[in-house]
Amino acid sequence: MSSASAVQSSLSPSSAASRRRKPIDELVLEFESLGDNCEFGLVQRSVGAEPLGLLRFAGFYLPVEIRLERLAAALENDFVGLGLLETISVEAAGESREFLVNESAYNLMYHSFMHEGQIDPEVLRQREATRLSFLRRKLLEDLKNGEKIWVWKSNLKLPFDQIERLVTVLRRHGPNILLWVVEAGDADRPGSVERITDNLLKGYVERFAPYHNAPDISPQSWLEVCQATYDLCRPTTVDEDDLEEAAAPETPSRPLTAMEYLVRASSSVTPPTPMPKKRSVFASWFEKLIWWR
Amino acid sequence: MSLLTESQIYKRLTEIFREAFFRDDLRLSASMTARDIDGWDSLKQIMILVSVEQRFNVKFSTKEMDNLHCVGDLVTLIAAKIG
């Protein structure tokens, strides 16, 4: 946004504040994905964080162009009716015969990781109804608390008024902040964050994973964006004790902060580091899902 | 729900975990975390919390859920809820 107050966050790993920063796996828990797909959920997983979130891995089974509009409408409507048994169907698909879950009120679709023969489809349907109700309750509570920083990304360039509408809807629920993540252009530094308004920040990542291969994430600039956003939204004051501590020798056993993680991992931009078995599970998951265009 | 001892909570919780992970040999300890059980991801975590809420007849807030770091935390939380 050219009209925005260009507050580019600068990260300085040697500052005292950086030494007080949260470990990376805790930092990413301050954020929750709203879509448009699972990319940020996988970034969280890449550093070992497994938060619970309705839209972390479930997504709107709709064309990419209208997902944001549908999200805003669903949030406006409090996702009412989500989890009703009659809206849920399961269907075994593909060679693996894994059950895919379809939710018809909001056109959500996601994997169950359960296969034919492992569970009765009706039992699974009821379990998913309970799970969606649970996640809806949690989402509404998180929105009301306003403690999470909500993340929206899209590989498409969407009209700014749609982003503004999302912010408005989020603010109706509570004191929420939206981090809008886009791919960095020539003039943007990947990993930087710009404050558009008090409640809207725009982060620039090096690149998004293609929709057809969502696990192909580039987490480094995502993590920088998280750190920069957190620094802007939740600034910490550094007192003299902090400065003294910062001057003290580093304790090798403590968890890495985001910057330390990034510095150590910066030799190559690598995909997430789940166990090989998990990677193959997720690859097949996303390859099979049509809606990750 | 009547007051349960910690060992009774562990017993019920073990049943929930065994069902969730399809492992009859699973034994819980207070220090156990998601790193200790293969396949304990966010989907399993939801399944476990939903089952706990149903079987212990309790409800957890988001903050309570976010503060669960190990099985011992969950046992403590359940005990506080039903106590």
XYZ file of C-alpha atoms in Angstrom:
376
model
C 0.000 0.000 0.000
C 1.685 3.164 -1.173
C -0.502 5.329 1.057
C 0.394 3.436 4.161
C 2.677 4.719 6.802
C 5.686 2.732 5.776
C 6.830 1.357 9.082
C 9.270 -1.269 8.013
C 10.322 -3.335 10.931
C 14.019 -3.828 11.207
C 15.298 -6.940 12.852
C 18.469 -6.653 14.767
C 19.489 -9.955 16.238
C 22.153 -8.460 18.415
C 19.816 -6.149 20.310
C 18.868 -6.821 23.902
C 15.252 -7.106 22.861
C 16.046 -9.926 20.486
C 17.557 -11.860 23.353
C 14.267 -11.562 25.186
C 12.333 -12.811 22.207
C 10.169 -15.849 22.333
C 11.525 -19.144 21.081
C 10.410 -19.669 17.516
C 7.949 -22.466 18.282
C 6.252 -20.219 20.851
C 6.353 -17.180 18.599
C 4.350 -18.826 15.815
C 1.677 -19.815 18.330
C 0.831 -16.135 18.654
C -0.584 -16.330 15.131
C -3.548 -18.186 13.683
C -4.223 -18.892 10.047
C -7.451 -17.861 8.388
C -6.407 -19.242 5.010
C -6.566 -19.137 2.104
C -4.893 -22.491 2.418
C -2.725 -24.468 4.781
C 0.585 -22.740 3.996
C 0.932 -20.923 7.298
C -0.177 -24.036 9.175
C 2.732 -25.839 7.572
C 5.103 -23.020 8.479
C 4.024 -23.509 12.087
C 4.582 -27.228 11.759
C 8.041 -26.644 10.260
C 9.202 -25.289 13.619
C 7.398 -27.899 15.674
C 4.287 -25.920 16.599
C 0.915 -27.656 16.366
C -1.756 -25.141 17.330
C -5.439 -25.969 17.108
C -7.298 -23.894 14.570
C -10.406 -24.333 12.477
C -8.847 -22.946 9.318
C -5.319 -24.173 9.825
C -5.845 -27.237 7.665
C -9.481 -27.042 6.616
C -10.269 -24.740 3.749
C -13.066 -23.419 1.623
C -13.663 -25.750 -1.292
C -14.241 -22.797 -3.545
C -12.369 -20.931 -6.272
C -9.422 -19.010 -4.848
C -10.891 -15.703 -6.000
C -13.870 -15.888 -3.646
C -12.363 -17.513 -0.561
C -11.699 -14.217 1.214
C -15.201 -12.990 0.546
C -16.607 -16.256 1.843
C -14.370 -16.141 4.902
C -15.543 -12.641 5.817
C -19.158 -13.686 5.399
C -18.638 -16.786 7.538
C -16.954 -14.769 10.290
C -19.700 -12.184 10.096
C -22.141 -15.008 10.600
C -20.117 -16.515 13.476
C -19.845 -19.719 11.455
C -23.312 -20.484 12.743
C -24.393 -24.013 11.934
C -20.853 -25.301 11.627
C -20.708 -28.816 12.994
C -24.320 -29.746 12.393
C -24.388 -33.421 11.581
C -26.579 -33.021 8.516
C -23.990 -30.750 6.894
C -21.203 -33.297 7.088
C -20.438 -36.117 4.727
C -17.415 -38.349 4.364
C -16.213 -40.106 1.289
C -13.360 -42.518 0.735
C -11.245 -41.313 -2.152
C -8.199 -42.208 -4.145
C -6.045 -45.287 -4.064
C -5.514 -45.011 -0.333
C -9.277 -44.929 0.280
C -8.841 -42.180 2.810
C -12.001 -40.466 3.970
C -12.311 -36.841 2.891
C -14.649 -34.721 4.983
C -17.065 -32.338 3.262
C -18.938 -29.684 5.179
C -21.787 -28.218 3.164
C -22.813 -25.114 5.143
C -19.511 -23.347 4.437
C -18.038 -25.605 1.760
C -15.161 -26.707 3.915
C -13.145 -29.741 2.969
C -10.308 -31.511 4.693
C -8.639 -34.841 5.243
C -9.640 -37.154 8.054
C -6.466 -39.296 7.886
C -8.749 -42.249 8.448
C -9.103 -44.938 5.828
C -11.765 -47.382 4.806
C -11.785 -50.274 7.235
C -10.313 -48.208 10.066
C -13.527 -46.551 11.126
C -17.245 -46.741 10.425
C -18.125 -43.783 8.163
C -21.069 -42.859 10.361
C -18.888 -42.804 13.460
C -16.404 -40.644 11.602
C -19.161 -38.271 10.501
C -20.299 -37.822 14.083
C -16.745 -37.363 15.267
C -16.141 -34.658 12.680
C -19.352 -32.894 13.686
C -18.093 -32.757 17.251
C -14.680 -31.628 16.128
C -15.982 -28.798 13.973
C -18.245 -27.584 16.786
C -15.247 -27.635 19.095
C -13.087 -25.671 16.656
C -15.853 -23.160 16.000
C -16.178 -22.547 19.725
C -12.438 -22.083 19.999
C -12.301 -19.724 17.014
C -15.049 -17.505 18.394
C -13.397 -17.434 21.785
C -10.042 -16.537 20.249
C -11.686 -13.788 18.203
C -13.325 -12.380 21.285
C -10.093 -12.449 23.271
C -8.181 -10.697 20.497
C -4.888 -12.152 21.619
C -3.998 -13.995 18.437
C -2.659 -12.243 15.360
C -4.770 -13.476 12.462
C -3.031 -14.381 9.233
C -4.468 -14.194 5.753
C -2.505 -14.956 2.609
C -3.476 -15.430 -0.979
C -1.394 -16.203 -4.014
C -3.715 -13.895 -5.925
C -3.719 -10.121 -5.743
C -7.028 -9.340 -4.104
C -8.811 -5.986 -3.948
C -7.827 -4.037 -0.848
C -11.460 -3.428 0.073
C -11.817 -7.167 0.682
C -8.934 -7.046 3.135
C -10.481 -4.018 4.810
C -13.765 -5.860 5.117
C -12.017 -8.772 6.793
C -10.396 -6.416 9.291
C -13.764 -4.824 10.004
C -15.353 -8.207 10.621
C -12.491 -9.298 12.857
C -12.774 -6.077 14.883
C -16.473 -6.701 15.422
C -15.527 -9.817 17.348
C -12.806 -8.285 19.472
C -9.589 -6.257 19.496
C -8.113 -8.218 16.622
C -5.172 -7.580 14.341
C -4.797 -8.952 10.827
C -1.496 -9.830 9.233
C -2.013 -9.774 5.478
C 0.772 -11.667 3.782
C 1.749 -11.180 0.158
C 4.666 -12.110 -2.042
C 7.410 -9.515 -2.007
C 7.728 -7.405 -5.126
C 10.915 -5.817 -6.397
C 10.624 -2.950 -3.919
C 9.834 -5.091 -0.887
C 12.251 -6.912 1.339
C 11.150 -10.480 2.016
C 10.568 -10.841 5.738
C 9.630 -7.200 6.235
C 6.348 -5.925 7.592
C 4.508 -2.698 6.943
C 1.861 -1.229 9.210
C -1.136 -0.224 7.116
C -3.407 0.761 9.982
C -3.447 0.107 13.706
C -5.190 -3.199 13.082
C -3.713 -4.242 9.761
C -0.167 -5.176 8.917
C 1.185 -6.304 5.616
C 3.980 -8.846 5.527
C 6.149 -9.740 2.574
C 7.370 -13.280 2.040
C 9.870 -14.442 -0.499
C 7.316 -16.642 -2.253
C 4.239 -18.725 -1.627
C 3.971 -22.422 -2.245
C 2.043 -23.128 -5.425
C -1.558 -24.132 -4.760
C -0.999 -27.508 -6.378
C 1.939 -28.257 -4.077
C 1.207 -26.611 -0.746
C 3.985 -28.415 1.182
C 6.564 -26.624 -0.974
C 6.809 -23.781 1.507
C 9.662 -21.348 1.996
C 9.449 -20.787 5.743
C 12.365 -18.453 6.336
C 10.753 -15.189 5.282
C 7.481 -16.301 6.851
C 9.241 -16.626 10.197
C 10.897 -13.239 9.757
C 7.494 -11.756 9.053
C 6.119 -13.354 12.221
C 8.950 -11.941 14.308
C 8.677 -8.477 12.779
C 4.911 -8.463 13.204
C 5.152 -9.580 16.785
C 7.724 -6.873 17.502
C 5.388 -4.257 16.052
C 2.203 -5.527 17.696
C 3.510 -6.679 21.033
C 6.492 -4.472 21.755
C 8.453 -5.313 24.833
C 10.224 -2.808 26.984
C 13.831 -3.480 27.726
C 14.991 -2.489 31.165
C 18.485 -2.425 32.569
C 18.249 -6.003 33.781
C 17.492 -7.033 30.255
C 20.522 -5.188 28.990
C 22.746 -6.818 31.572
C 21.373 -10.196 30.691
C 21.883 -9.495 27.024
C 25.514 -8.703 27.691
C 26.001 -11.999 29.505
C 27.328 -15.039 27.619
C 24.663 -16.933 25.753
C 23.351 -20.072 27.379
C 23.560 -22.721 24.709
C 20.765 -24.866 26.090
C 17.999 -22.285 25.883
C 15.502 -22.463 23.004
C 16.355 -20.508 19.877
C 14.626 -17.223 19.181
C 13.230 -16.621 15.730
C 16.255 -14.671 14.609
C 18.689 -17.237 15.927
C 16.714 -19.945 14.223
C 16.778 -18.026 10.987
C 20.448 -17.179 11.181
C 21.338 -20.810 11.760
C 18.987 -21.993 9.058
C 19.859 -19.300 6.561
C 22.412 -21.256 4.600
C 19.591 -22.601 2.485
C 15.920 -21.981 2.237
C 14.517 -25.365 2.951
C 11.062 -26.829 3.134
C 9.693 -27.744 6.560
C 11.414 -30.484 8.458
C 8.780 -32.981 9.464
C 9.645 -36.634 9.758
C 9.986 -38.275 6.349
C 6.908 -40.365 7.015
C 4.843 -37.274 7.808
C 6.095 -35.475 4.715
C 4.809 -38.200 2.485
C 1.479 -38.167 4.263
C 1.109 -34.457 3.732
C 2.336 -34.559 0.168
C -0.313 -37.083 -0.712
C -2.864 -35.095 1.243
C -2.340 -31.954 -0.738
C -1.797 -33.622 -4.038
C -5.207 -35.200 -3.723
C -7.107 -32.128 -2.650
C -8.582 -30.442 -5.645
C -9.356 -27.204 -3.892
C -5.715 -26.312 -3.347
C -5.795 -25.165 -6.933
C -18.853 -35.705 38.091
C -17.770 -37.028 41.439
C -14.283 -36.296 42.647
C -11.711 -38.515 40.998
C -8.287 -39.324 42.261
C -5.306 -38.557 40.091
C -4.834 -42.227 39.319
C -8.470 -42.507 38.250
C -7.998 -39.537 35.951
C -4.893 -41.172 34.485
C -6.825 -44.395 33.981
C -9.602 -42.693 32.023
C -7.158 -40.559 30.142
C -5.145 -43.619 29.159
C -8.284 -45.134 27.620
C -8.812 -41.964 25.604
C -5.219 -41.936 24.372
C -5.277 -45.638 23.500
C -8.403 -45.132 21.413
C -6.982 -42.058 19.740
C -3.694 -43.662 18.801
C -4.949 -47.241 18.321
C -2.331 -48.411 20.787
C -3.308 -50.723 23.618
C 0.206 -50.603 25.034
C 0.230 -46.858 25.584
C 1.151 -45.792 29.112
C 0.904 -42.173 30.160
C 3.231 -40.242 32.401
C 3.045 -36.674 33.615
C 6.035 -35.515 31.597
C 4.825 -37.036 28.337
C 4.485 -34.559 25.457
C 3.504 -34.726 21.811
C 7.125 -35.472 20.985
C 6.884 -38.752 22.853
C 4.005 -40.284 20.911
C 4.286 -40.797 17.185
C 1.400 -39.164 15.378
C 0.401 -36.755 18.139
C -0.360 -33.771 15.940
C -3.003 -31.059 16.147
C -5.690 -33.345 14.742
C -5.066 -35.920 17.449
C -4.887 -33.172 20.034
C -8.363 -31.996 19.079
C -9.644 -35.563 19.226
C -8.162 -36.013 22.678
C -9.526 -32.732 24.035
C -12.988 -33.382 22.613
C -13.016 -36.844 24.195
C -11.804 -35.462 27.510
C -14.505 -32.793 27.510
C -17.163 -35.383 26.779
C -16.057 -38.104 29.172
C -15.127 -35.888 32.090
C -18.038 -33.549 31.400
C -15.849 -30.451 31.447
C -15.176 -27.561 29.071
C -11.815 -25.978 28.402
C -11.202 -22.387 27.451
C -8.804 -21.469 24.680
C -6.277 -20.191 27.180
C -6.451 -23.414 29.160
C -5.885 -25.426 26.004
C -2.993 -23.240 24.912
C -1.296 -23.758 28.245
C -1.240 -27.538 28.002
C 2.327 -28.631 27.456
C 2.291 -32.209 28.720
C 0.012 -34.942 29.977
C 0.577 -33.795 33.550
C -0.824 -30.361 32.669
C -3.936 -32.004 31.280
C -4.398 -34.143 34.380
C -3.995 -31.103 36.604
C -6.508 -29.161 34.544
C -9.051 -31.974 34.615
C -8.614 -32.328 38.363
C -9.168 -28.597 38.822
C -12.285 -28.681 36.656
C -13.966 -31.570 38.386
C -12.663 -30.802 41.839
